[in-house]
């Protein structure tokens, strides 16, 4: 027998936060195109690489650089800086982080931040935009929920209210301009690697292979690693700290996600600039923030507080 959904019913106030304006069919179609086509490229990547040999050193180098820039744009920029205020950034860095995150093609910065702030407010409850526990806790409901959390929620016709969740970003002229420029930045993210590949190899083939590997495949990899935090890290893994939701740590995603998969600590202490706080927990994003701080590009960094972390672990271990 299928269990009843475990999620709380949303109040009228909650609904005012999540459905101020329905998204259009055309917008949902575009979402499908820009997330689905890179994924198809990823599926084709292995046979192309081994059968046709269409992978050169320039493709690997360009793809790696763009992966790092765009993934860090999400983890350090959209997530730790803009969503949670884990550190303050000087204006040039703030602009650069907003641009880098936009190149990941996960939506405009204000939309991304609004959705994530809503996620934290209602984590694993009904108003959470992407909880894998949305439909219940038996295996059938959870299978459906994992797909929803990973990808399906992008096609929800309801939008998060930016006025309720991101008034600070709406008041920032720089961020509003970058938010409006998102379509152009999507084009840059796809085409710039191809231009670089063509210039480095001085050939059309170099441009095309860079477009495939450093654009389509790279974008899909960043997408699915990020989305795995929503799905996998709220379903499987280890609970090191006491939380009110089902967030967990998943060690094997730590490198690719630049430290985001230490998700249990993040939900225990959302504004902390470092998510991997225990011995052996590699957190590349935290190291990036540390570097920014050393160059005085970042200030007021909210590093882990040992006493607070010990208290959160003591609740679990006591």
mmCIF file of C-alpha atoms in Angstrom:
data_model
loop_
_atom_site.group_PDB
_atom_site.id
_atom_site.type_symbol
_atom_site.label_atom_id
_atom_site.label_comp_id
_atom_site.label_asym_id
_atom_site.label_seq_id
_atom_site.Cartn_x
_atom_site.Cartn_y
_atom_site.Cartn_z
ATOM 1 C CA UNK A 1 0.000 0.000 0.000
ATOM 2 C CA UNK A 2 1.294 3.444 -0.929
ATOM 3 C CA UNK A 3 1.984 5.636 2.062
ATOM 4 C CA UNK A 4 0.417 9.056 2.330
ATOM 5 C CA UNK A 5 2.671 11.993 1.415
ATOM 6 C CA UNK A 6 4.898 13.040 4.294
ATOM 7 C CA UNK A 7 4.914 16.697 3.312
ATOM 8 C CA UNK A 8 2.982 19.386 5.160
ATOM 9 C CA UNK A 9 0.080 21.149 3.462
ATOM 10 C CA UNK A 10 0.882 24.714 2.407
ATOM 11 C CA UNK A 11 -0.985 27.617 3.942
ATOM 12 C CA UNK A 12 -2.485 30.521 2.020
ATOM 13 C CA UNK A 13 0.609 32.581 2.864
ATOM 14 C CA UNK A 14 2.883 29.894 1.475
ATOM 15 C CA UNK A 15 0.910 29.761 -1.753
ATOM 16 C CA UNK A 16 1.357 33.493 -2.158
ATOM 17 C CA UNK A 17 5.095 32.828 -2.134
ATOM 18 C CA UNK A 18 5.103 30.054 -4.707
ATOM 19 C CA UNK A 19 2.531 30.915 -7.325
ATOM 20 C CA UNK A 20 2.438 34.652 -7.887
ATOM 21 C CA UNK A 21 2.733 34.154 -11.636
ATOM 22 C CA UNK A 22 2.466 30.987 -13.745
ATOM 23 C CA UNK A 23 5.308 30.190 -16.124
ATOM 24 C CA UNK A 24 4.438 29.948 -19.813
ATOM 25 C CA UNK A 25 4.526 26.899 -22.070
ATOM 26 C CA UNK A 26 7.244 28.474 -24.231
ATOM 27 C CA UNK A 27 9.444 28.973 -21.174
ATOM 28 C CA UNK A 28 9.045 25.325 -20.182
ATOM 29 C CA UNK A 29 9.884 24.222 -23.730
ATOM 30 C CA UNK A 30 13.077 26.282 -23.641
ATOM 31 C CA UNK A 31 13.946 24.725 -20.290
ATOM 32 C CA UNK A 32 13.583 21.290 -21.852
ATOM 33 C CA UNK A 33 15.763 22.215 -24.819
ATOM 34 C CA UNK A 34 18.606 23.796 -22.837
ATOM 35 C CA UNK A 35 18.722 21.013 -20.253
ATOM 36 C CA UNK A 36 17.841 18.048 -22.453
ATOM 37 C CA UNK A 37 20.094 18.656 -25.461
ATOM 38 C CA UNK A 38 23.319 18.850 -23.394
ATOM 39 C CA UNK A 39 22.275 15.616 -21.664
ATOM 40 C CA UNK A 40 21.874 13.873 -25.029
ATOM 41 C CA UNK A 41 25.380 15.077 -25.865
ATOM 42 C CA UNK A 42 26.636 13.546 -22.624
ATOM 43 C CA UNK A 43 25.038 10.203 -23.528
ATOM 44 C CA UNK A 44 26.789 10.297 -26.885
ATOM 45 C CA UNK A 45 30.130 11.356 -25.418
ATOM 46 C CA UNK A 46 31.702 7.982 -24.608
ATOM 47 C CA UNK A 47 31.067 6.236 -27.956
ATOM 48 C CA UNK A 48 32.176 9.328 -29.829
ATOM 49 C CA UNK A 49 35.378 9.573 -27.822
ATOM 50 C CA UNK A 50 36.372 5.940 -28.222
ATOM 51 C CA UNK A 51 34.959 5.093 -31.640
ATOM 52 C CA UNK A 52 35.646 8.217 -33.638
ATOM 53 C CA UNK A 53 38.500 9.672 -31.623
ATOM 54 C CA UNK A 54 36.908 13.119 -31.578
ATOM 55 C CA UNK A 55 38.508 14.314 -28.362
ATOM 56 C CA UNK A 56 41.674 16.387 -28.276
ATOM 57 C CA UNK A 57 43.770 17.914 -25.532
ATOM 58 C CA UNK A 58 42.295 21.347 -26.281
ATOM 59 C CA UNK A 59 38.762 19.993 -25.738
ATOM 60 C CA UNK A 60 39.771 18.569 -22.359
ATOM 61 C CA UNK A 61 41.522 21.777 -21.298
ATOM 62 C CA UNK A 62 38.732 24.125 -22.393
ATOM 63 C CA UNK A 63 36.075 21.843 -20.913
ATOM 64 C CA UNK A 64 37.899 21.595 -17.572
ATOM 65 C CA UNK A 65 38.363 25.368 -17.321
ATOM 66 C CA UNK A 66 34.725 26.089 -18.148
ATOM 67 C CA UNK A 67 33.534 23.346 -15.800
ATOM 68 C CA UNK A 68 35.493 24.874 -12.935
ATOM 69 C CA UNK A 69 34.357 28.436 -13.701
ATOM 70 C CA UNK A 70 30.677 27.593 -14.092
ATOM 71 C CA UNK A 71 30.508 25.079 -11.232
ATOM 72 C CA UNK A 72 32.234 27.570 -8.905
ATOM 73 C CA UNK A 73 29.882 30.264 -10.179
ATOM 74 C CA UNK A 74 27.026 28.149 -8.813
ATOM 75 C CA UNK A 75 28.624 26.879 -5.601
ATOM 76 C CA UNK A 76 30.593 29.943 -4.496
ATOM 77 C CA UNK A 77 28.503 32.595 -6.263
ATOM 78 C CA UNK A 78 24.833 31.718 -6.576
ATOM 79 C CA UNK A 79 24.786 29.484 -3.484
ATOM 80 C CA UNK A 80 27.180 30.557 -0.747
ATOM 81 C CA UNK A 81 27.405 34.260 -1.606
ATOM 82 C CA UNK A 82 24.087 35.371 -3.111
ATOM 83 C CA UNK A 83 21.709 32.922 -1.431
ATOM 84 C CA UNK A 84 23.208 32.614 2.035
ATOM 85 C CA UNK A 85 25.549 35.583 2.441
ATOM 86 C CA UNK A 86 28.419 33.387 3.636
ATOM 87 C CA UNK A 87 30.802 36.196 2.743
ATOM 88 C CA UNK A 88 30.790 39.722 1.369
ATOM 89 C CA UNK A 89 32.424 40.369 -1.991
ATOM 90 C CA UNK A 90 33.885 43.496 -3.538
ATOM 91 C CA UNK A 91 31.831 44.736 -6.480
ATOM 92 C CA UNK A 92 34.029 43.302 -9.299
ATOM 93 C CA UNK A 93 34.030 39.861 -7.649
ATOM 94 C CA UNK A 94 30.280 40.021 -7.022
ATOM 95 C CA UNK A 95 29.683 40.787 -10.703
ATOM 96 C CA UNK A 96 32.114 38.049 -11.806
ATOM 97 C CA UNK A 97 30.386 35.465 -9.595
ATOM 98 C CA UNK A 98 26.974 36.383 -11.002
ATOM 99 C CA UNK A 99 28.295 36.071 -14.559
ATOM 100 C CA UNK A 100 30.071 32.760 -13.872
ATOM 101 C CA UNK A 101 26.971 31.243 -12.285
ATOM 102 C CA UNK A 102 24.823 32.383 -15.190
ATOM 103 C CA UNK A 103 27.158 30.590 -17.614
ATOM 104 C CA UNK A 104 26.155 27.308 -15.907
ATOM 105 C CA UNK A 105 22.715 27.771 -17.552
ATOM 106 C CA UNK A 106 20.686 26.889 -14.470
ATOM 107 C CA UNK A 107 18.508 29.965 -14.744
ATOM 108 C CA UNK A 108 18.978 33.686 -14.088
ATOM 109 C CA UNK A 109 20.647 34.563 -10.797
ATOM 110 C CA UNK A 110 17.572 36.047 -9.075
ATOM 111 C CA UNK A 111 15.411 33.079 -10.063
ATOM 112 C CA UNK A 112 18.028 30.586 -8.832
ATOM 113 C CA UNK A 113 18.510 32.354 -5.511
ATOM 114 C CA UNK A 114 14.762 32.763 -4.914
ATOM 115 C CA UNK A 115 14.128 29.065 -5.491
ATOM 116 C CA UNK A 116 16.973 28.055 -3.192
ATOM 117 C CA UNK A 117 15.951 30.367 -0.376
ATOM 118 C CA UNK A 118 12.456 28.904 -0.627
ATOM 119 C CA UNK A 119 13.983 25.424 -0.508
ATOM 120 C CA UNK A 120 15.671 26.210 2.794
ATOM 121 C CA UNK A 121 12.588 27.812 4.303
ATOM 122 C CA UNK A 122 10.441 24.747 3.535
ATOM 123 C CA UNK A 123 13.075 22.016 3.206
ATOM 124 C CA UNK A 124 11.403 18.634 2.547
ATOM 125 C CA UNK A 125 7.936 20.088 3.141
ATOM 126 C CA UNK A 126 5.282 20.660 0.512
ATOM 127 C CA UNK A 127 6.403 24.163 -0.430
ATOM 128 C CA UNK A 128 9.972 22.951 -1.066
ATOM 129 C CA UNK A 129 10.338 23.308 -4.859
ATOM 130 C CA UNK A 130 12.404 20.128 -5.252
ATOM 131 C CA UNK A 131 12.065 17.709 -2.350
ATOM 132 C CA UNK A 132 12.403 14.017 -3.321
ATOM 133 C CA UNK A 133 9.917 13.260 -0.505
ATOM 134 C CA UNK A 134 7.175 15.250 -2.213
ATOM 135 C CA UNK A 135 5.007 12.229 -3.066
ATOM 136 C CA UNK A 136 5.618 10.019 -0.039
ATOM 137 C CA UNK A 137 8.215 7.664 1.443
ATOM 138 C CA UNK A 138 7.530 4.203 -0.030
ATOM 139 C CA UNK A 139 9.789 3.091 -2.876
ATOM 140 C CA UNK A 140 7.383 3.989 -5.694
ATOM 141 C CA UNK A 141 6.704 7.463 -4.322
ATOM 142 C CA UNK A 142 10.399 8.019 -3.629
ATOM 143 C CA UNK A 143 11.381 6.935 -7.146
ATOM 144 C CA UNK A 144 8.942 9.479 -8.526
ATOM 145 C CA UNK A 145 10.214 12.029 -6.019
ATOM 146 C CA UNK A 146 13.845 11.524 -7.004
ATOM 147 C CA UNK A 147 13.014 12.273 -10.641
ATOM 148 C CA UNK A 148 11.035 15.324 -9.545
ATOM 149 C CA UNK A 149 13.857 16.641 -7.332
ATOM 150 C CA UNK A 150 16.525 16.016 -9.957
ATOM 151 C CA UNK A 151 14.775 17.338 -13.051
ATOM 152 C CA UNK A 152 10.984 17.326 -13.060
ATOM 153 C CA UNK A 153 10.533 20.404 -10.876
ATOM 154 C CA UNK A 154 11.885 22.632 -13.648
ATOM 155 C CA UNK A 155 8.616 22.130 -15.497
ATOM 156 C CA UNK A 156 6.393 23.147 -12.586
ATOM 157 C CA UNK A 157 4.127 25.941 -13.803
ATOM 158 C CA UNK A 158 4.416 27.764 -10.480
ATOM 159 C CA UNK A 159 7.175 30.266 -9.832
ATOM 160 C CA UNK A 160 8.825 31.417 -6.636
ATOM 161 C CA UNK A 161 8.064 35.021 -5.729
ATOM 162 C CA UNK A 162 11.238 37.040 -6.199
ATOM 163 C CA UNK A 163 9.732 39.956 -4.288
ATOM 164 C CA UNK A 164 9.280 37.753 -1.214
ATOM 165 C CA UNK A 165 12.563 35.848 -1.348
ATOM 166 C CA UNK A 166 15.100 38.106 -3.100
ATOM 167 C CA UNK A 167 14.308 41.781 -2.467
ATOM 168 C CA UNK A 168 18.019 42.433 -1.842
ATOM 169 C CA UNK A 169 18.962 41.241 -5.328
ATOM 170 C CA UNK A 170 16.087 43.097 -6.969
ATOM 171 C CA UNK A 171 17.473 46.260 -5.370
ATOM 172 C CA UNK A 172 20.968 45.632 -6.810
ATOM 173 C CA UNK A 173 21.317 47.280 -10.242
ATOM 174 C CA UNK A 174 24.328 45.155 -11.218
ATOM 175 C CA UNK A 175 22.540 41.907 -10.431
ATOM 176 C CA UNK A 176 19.335 42.998 -12.190
ATOM 177 C CA UNK A 177 21.300 43.741 -15.360
ATOM 178 C CA UNK A 178 23.024 40.355 -15.259
ATOM 179 C CA UNK A 179 19.689 38.663 -14.565
ATOM 180 C CA UNK A 180 18.153 40.300 -17.652
ATOM 181 C CA UNK A 181 21.211 39.383 -19.744
ATOM 182 C CA UNK A 182 20.759 35.655 -19.084
ATOM 183 C CA UNK A 183 19.740 34.737 -22.693
ATOM 184 C CA UNK A 184 22.913 36.363 -24.026
ATOM 185 C CA UNK A 185 25.013 34.584 -21.398
ATOM 186 C CA UNK A 186 23.486 31.258 -22.456
ATOM 187 C CA UNK A 187 24.755 31.939 -25.976
ATOM 188 C CA UNK A 188 28.195 32.865 -24.611
ATOM 189 C CA UNK A 189 28.390 29.633 -22.593
ATOM 190 C CA UNK A 190 27.674 27.545 -25.681
ATOM 191 C CA UNK A 191 29.665 29.485 -28.277
ATOM 192 C CA UNK A 192 32.773 30.789 -26.474
ATOM 193 C CA UNK A 193 34.320 27.302 -25.998
ATOM 194 C CA UNK A 194 33.800 26.635 -29.702
ATOM 195 C CA UNK A 195 35.505 29.907 -30.642
ATOM 196 C CA UNK A 196 38.444 29.106 -28.368
ATOM 197 C CA UNK A 197 38.688 25.572 -29.754
ATOM 198 C CA UNK A 198 38.760 26.904 -33.295
ATOM 199 C CA UNK A 199 41.410 29.508 -32.498
ATOM 200 C CA UNK A 200 43.647 27.081 -30.605
ATOM 201 C CA UNK A 201 43.570 24.414 -33.316
ATOM 202 C CA UNK A 202 43.039 26.832 -36.201
ATOM 203 C CA UNK A 203 40.418 24.487 -37.615
ATOM 204 C CA UNK A 204 36.666 24.085 -37.936
ATOM 205 C CA UNK A 205 36.969 20.579 -36.500
ATOM 206 C CA UNK A 206 38.555 21.998 -33.366
ATOM 207 C CA UNK A 207 35.656 24.423 -33.041
ATOM 208 C CA UNK A 208 33.069 21.660 -33.465
ATOM 209 C CA UNK A 209 34.682 19.224 -31.030
ATOM 210 C CA UNK A 210 35.061 22.007 -28.460
ATOM 211 C CA UNK A 211 31.387 22.866 -28.954
ATOM 212 C CA UNK A 212 30.485 19.245 -28.252
ATOM 213 C CA UNK A 213 32.817 18.534 -25.305
ATOM 214 C CA UNK A 214 33.419 21.910 -23.668
ATOM 215 C CA UNK A 215 29.904 23.224 -24.247
ATOM 216 C CA UNK A 216 27.246 20.491 -24.446
ATOM 217 C CA UNK A 217 28.938 17.788 -22.364
ATOM 218 C CA UNK A 218 30.367 20.237 -19.827
ATOM 219 C CA UNK A 219 27.019 21.989 -19.342
ATOM 220 C CA UNK A 220 25.242 18.673 -18.831
ATOM 221 C CA UNK A 221 27.819 17.518 -16.296
ATOM 222 C CA UNK A 222 27.478 20.725 -14.273
ATOM 223 C CA UNK A 223 23.689 20.405 -14.464
ATOM 224 C CA UNK A 224 23.493 16.853 -13.198
ATOM 225 C CA UNK A 225 26.094 17.270 -10.483
ATOM 226 C CA UNK A 226 24.202 20.310 -9.152
ATOM 227 C CA UNK A 227 20.818 18.590 -9.430
ATOM 228 C CA UNK A 228 22.195 15.572 -7.573
ATOM 229 C CA UNK A 229 22.475 17.776 -4.497
ATOM 230 C CA UNK A 230 18.697 18.276 -4.676
ATOM 231 C CA UNK A 231 17.891 14.613 -5.249
ATOM 232 C CA UNK A 232 20.628 12.249 -4.009
ATOM 233 C CA UNK A 233 21.787 14.405 -1.082
ATOM 234 C CA UNK A 234 18.249 14.567 0.303
ATOM 235 C CA UNK A 235 17.731 10.805 0.050
ATOM 236 C CA UNK A 236 20.961 8.861 0.587
ATOM 237 C CA UNK A 237 24.163 9.364 2.544
ATOM 238 C CA UNK A 238 25.360 10.055 6.077
ATOM 239 C CA UNK A 239 23.828 12.300 8.736
ATOM 240 C CA UNK A 240 26.666 13.840 10.755
ATOM 241 C CA UNK A 241 24.710 16.786 12.160
ATOM 242 C CA UNK A 242 21.228 17.237 13.529
ATOM 243 C CA UNK A 243 18.819 18.770 10.993
ATOM 244 C CA UNK A 244 15.073 19.161 10.634
ATOM 245 C CA UNK A 245 14.995 17.699 7.125
ATOM 246 C CA UNK A 246 16.507 14.734 5.278
ATOM 247 C CA UNK A 247 19.729 16.358 4.012
ATOM 248 C CA UNK A 248 22.721 14.023 3.958
ATOM 249 C CA UNK A 249 26.448 13.974 3.128
ATOM 250 C CA UNK A 250 27.477 12.085 -0.013
ATOM 251 C CA UNK A 251 31.264 11.705 -0.174
ATOM 252 C CA UNK A 252 31.589 10.482 -3.773
ATOM 253 C CA UNK A 253 30.081 13.707 -5.142
ATOM 254 C CA UNK A 254 32.402 15.986 -3.160
ATOM 255 C CA UNK A 255 35.071 16.645 -5.815
ATOM 256 C CA UNK A 256 32.748 17.098 -8.805
ATOM 257 C CA UNK A 257 30.404 19.316 -6.764
ATOM 258 C CA UNK A 258 33.319 21.368 -5.360
ATOM 259 C CA UNK A 259 32.228 20.494 -1.828
ATOM 260 C CA UNK A 260 28.464 20.982 -2.142
ATOM 261 C CA UNK A 261 27.654 17.342 -1.386
ATOM 262 C CA UNK A 262 28.558 17.831 2.289
ATOM 263 C CA UNK A 263 24.923 18.826 2.364
ATOM 264 C CA UNK A 264 23.980 17.736 5.871
ATOM 265 C CA UNK A 265 26.233 20.311 7.521
ATOM 266 C CA UNK A 266 24.969 22.949 5.108
ATOM 267 C CA UNK A 267 21.390 22.460 6.292
ATOM 268 C CA UNK A 268 22.541 22.388 9.904
ATOM 269 C CA UNK A 269 24.368 25.717 9.460
ATOM 270 C CA UNK A 270 23.266 27.290 6.126
ATOM 271 C CA UNK A 271 25.340 30.475 6.267
ATOM 272 C CA UNK A 272 28.620 28.668 6.967
ATOM 273 C CA UNK A 273 31.140 29.283 4.172
ATOM 274 C CA UNK A 274 32.602 25.790 4.548
ATOM 275 C CA UNK A 275 30.380 22.731 4.111
ATOM 276 C CA UNK A 276 32.980 20.003 4.551
ATOM 277 C CA UNK A 277 33.957 20.633 8.164
ATOM 278 C CA UNK A 278 34.990 17.164 9.341
ATOM 279 C CA UNK A 279 38.436 15.588 8.775
ATOM 280 C CA UNK A 280 38.856 14.348 5.223
ATOM 281 C CA UNK A 281 35.899 16.297 3.817
ATOM 282 C CA UNK A 282 37.354 18.094 0.795
ATOM 283 C CA UNK A 283 35.590 21.397 0.077
ATOM 284 C CA UNK A 284 37.047 23.114 -2.984
ATOM 285 C CA UNK A 285 34.515 25.964 -2.834
ATOM 286 C CA UNK A 286 35.620 26.826 0.694
ATOM 287 C CA UNK A 287 39.219 26.942 -0.492
ATOM 288 C CA UNK A 288 38.191 29.330 -3.284
ATOM 289 C CA UNK A 289 36.514 31.607 -0.729
ATOM 290 C CA UNK A 290 39.629 31.382 1.470
ATOM 291 C CA UNK A 291 41.707 32.535 -1.527
ATOM 292 C CA UNK A 292 39.348 35.454 -2.160
ATOM 293 C CA UNK A 293 39.691 36.411 1.492
ATOM 294 C CA UNK A 294 43.505 36.356 1.290
ATOM 295 C CA UNK A 295 43.394 38.724 -1.690
ATOM 296 C CA UNK A 296 40.924 40.906 0.255
ATOM 297 C CA UNK A 297 38.256 40.410 -2.392
ATOM 298 C CA UNK A 298 36.033 38.742 0.227
ATOM 299 C CA UNK A 299 35.344 39.828 3.798
ATOM 300 C CA UNK A 300 33.165 38.894 6.766
ATOM 301 C CA UNK A 301 33.530 35.224 5.850
ATOM 302 C CA UNK A 302 31.416 33.021 8.084
ATOM 303 C CA UNK A 303 33.843 30.215 8.833
ATOM 304 C CA UNK A 304 32.764 27.240 10.988
ATOM 305 C CA UNK A 305 32.358 27.816 14.706
ATOM 306 C CA UNK A 306 33.751 24.854 16.604
ATOM 307 C CA UNK A 307 31.480 25.209 19.618
ATOM 308 C CA UNK A 308 28.340 25.494 17.500
ATOM 309 C CA UNK A 309 29.299 22.485 15.380
ATOM 310 C CA UNK A 310 30.110 20.408 18.463
ATOM 311 C CA UNK A 311 26.693 21.220 19.884
ATOM 312 C CA UNK A 312 24.946 20.162 16.695
ATOM 313 C CA UNK A 313 26.861 16.873 16.647
ATOM 314 C CA UNK A 314 26.241 16.311 20.369
ATOM 315 C CA UNK A 315 22.484 16.346 19.755
ATOM 316 C CA UNK A 316 22.887 13.453 17.356
ATOM 317 C CA UNK A 317 25.446 11.490 19.377
ATOM 318 C CA UNK A 318 24.007 12.028 22.845
#
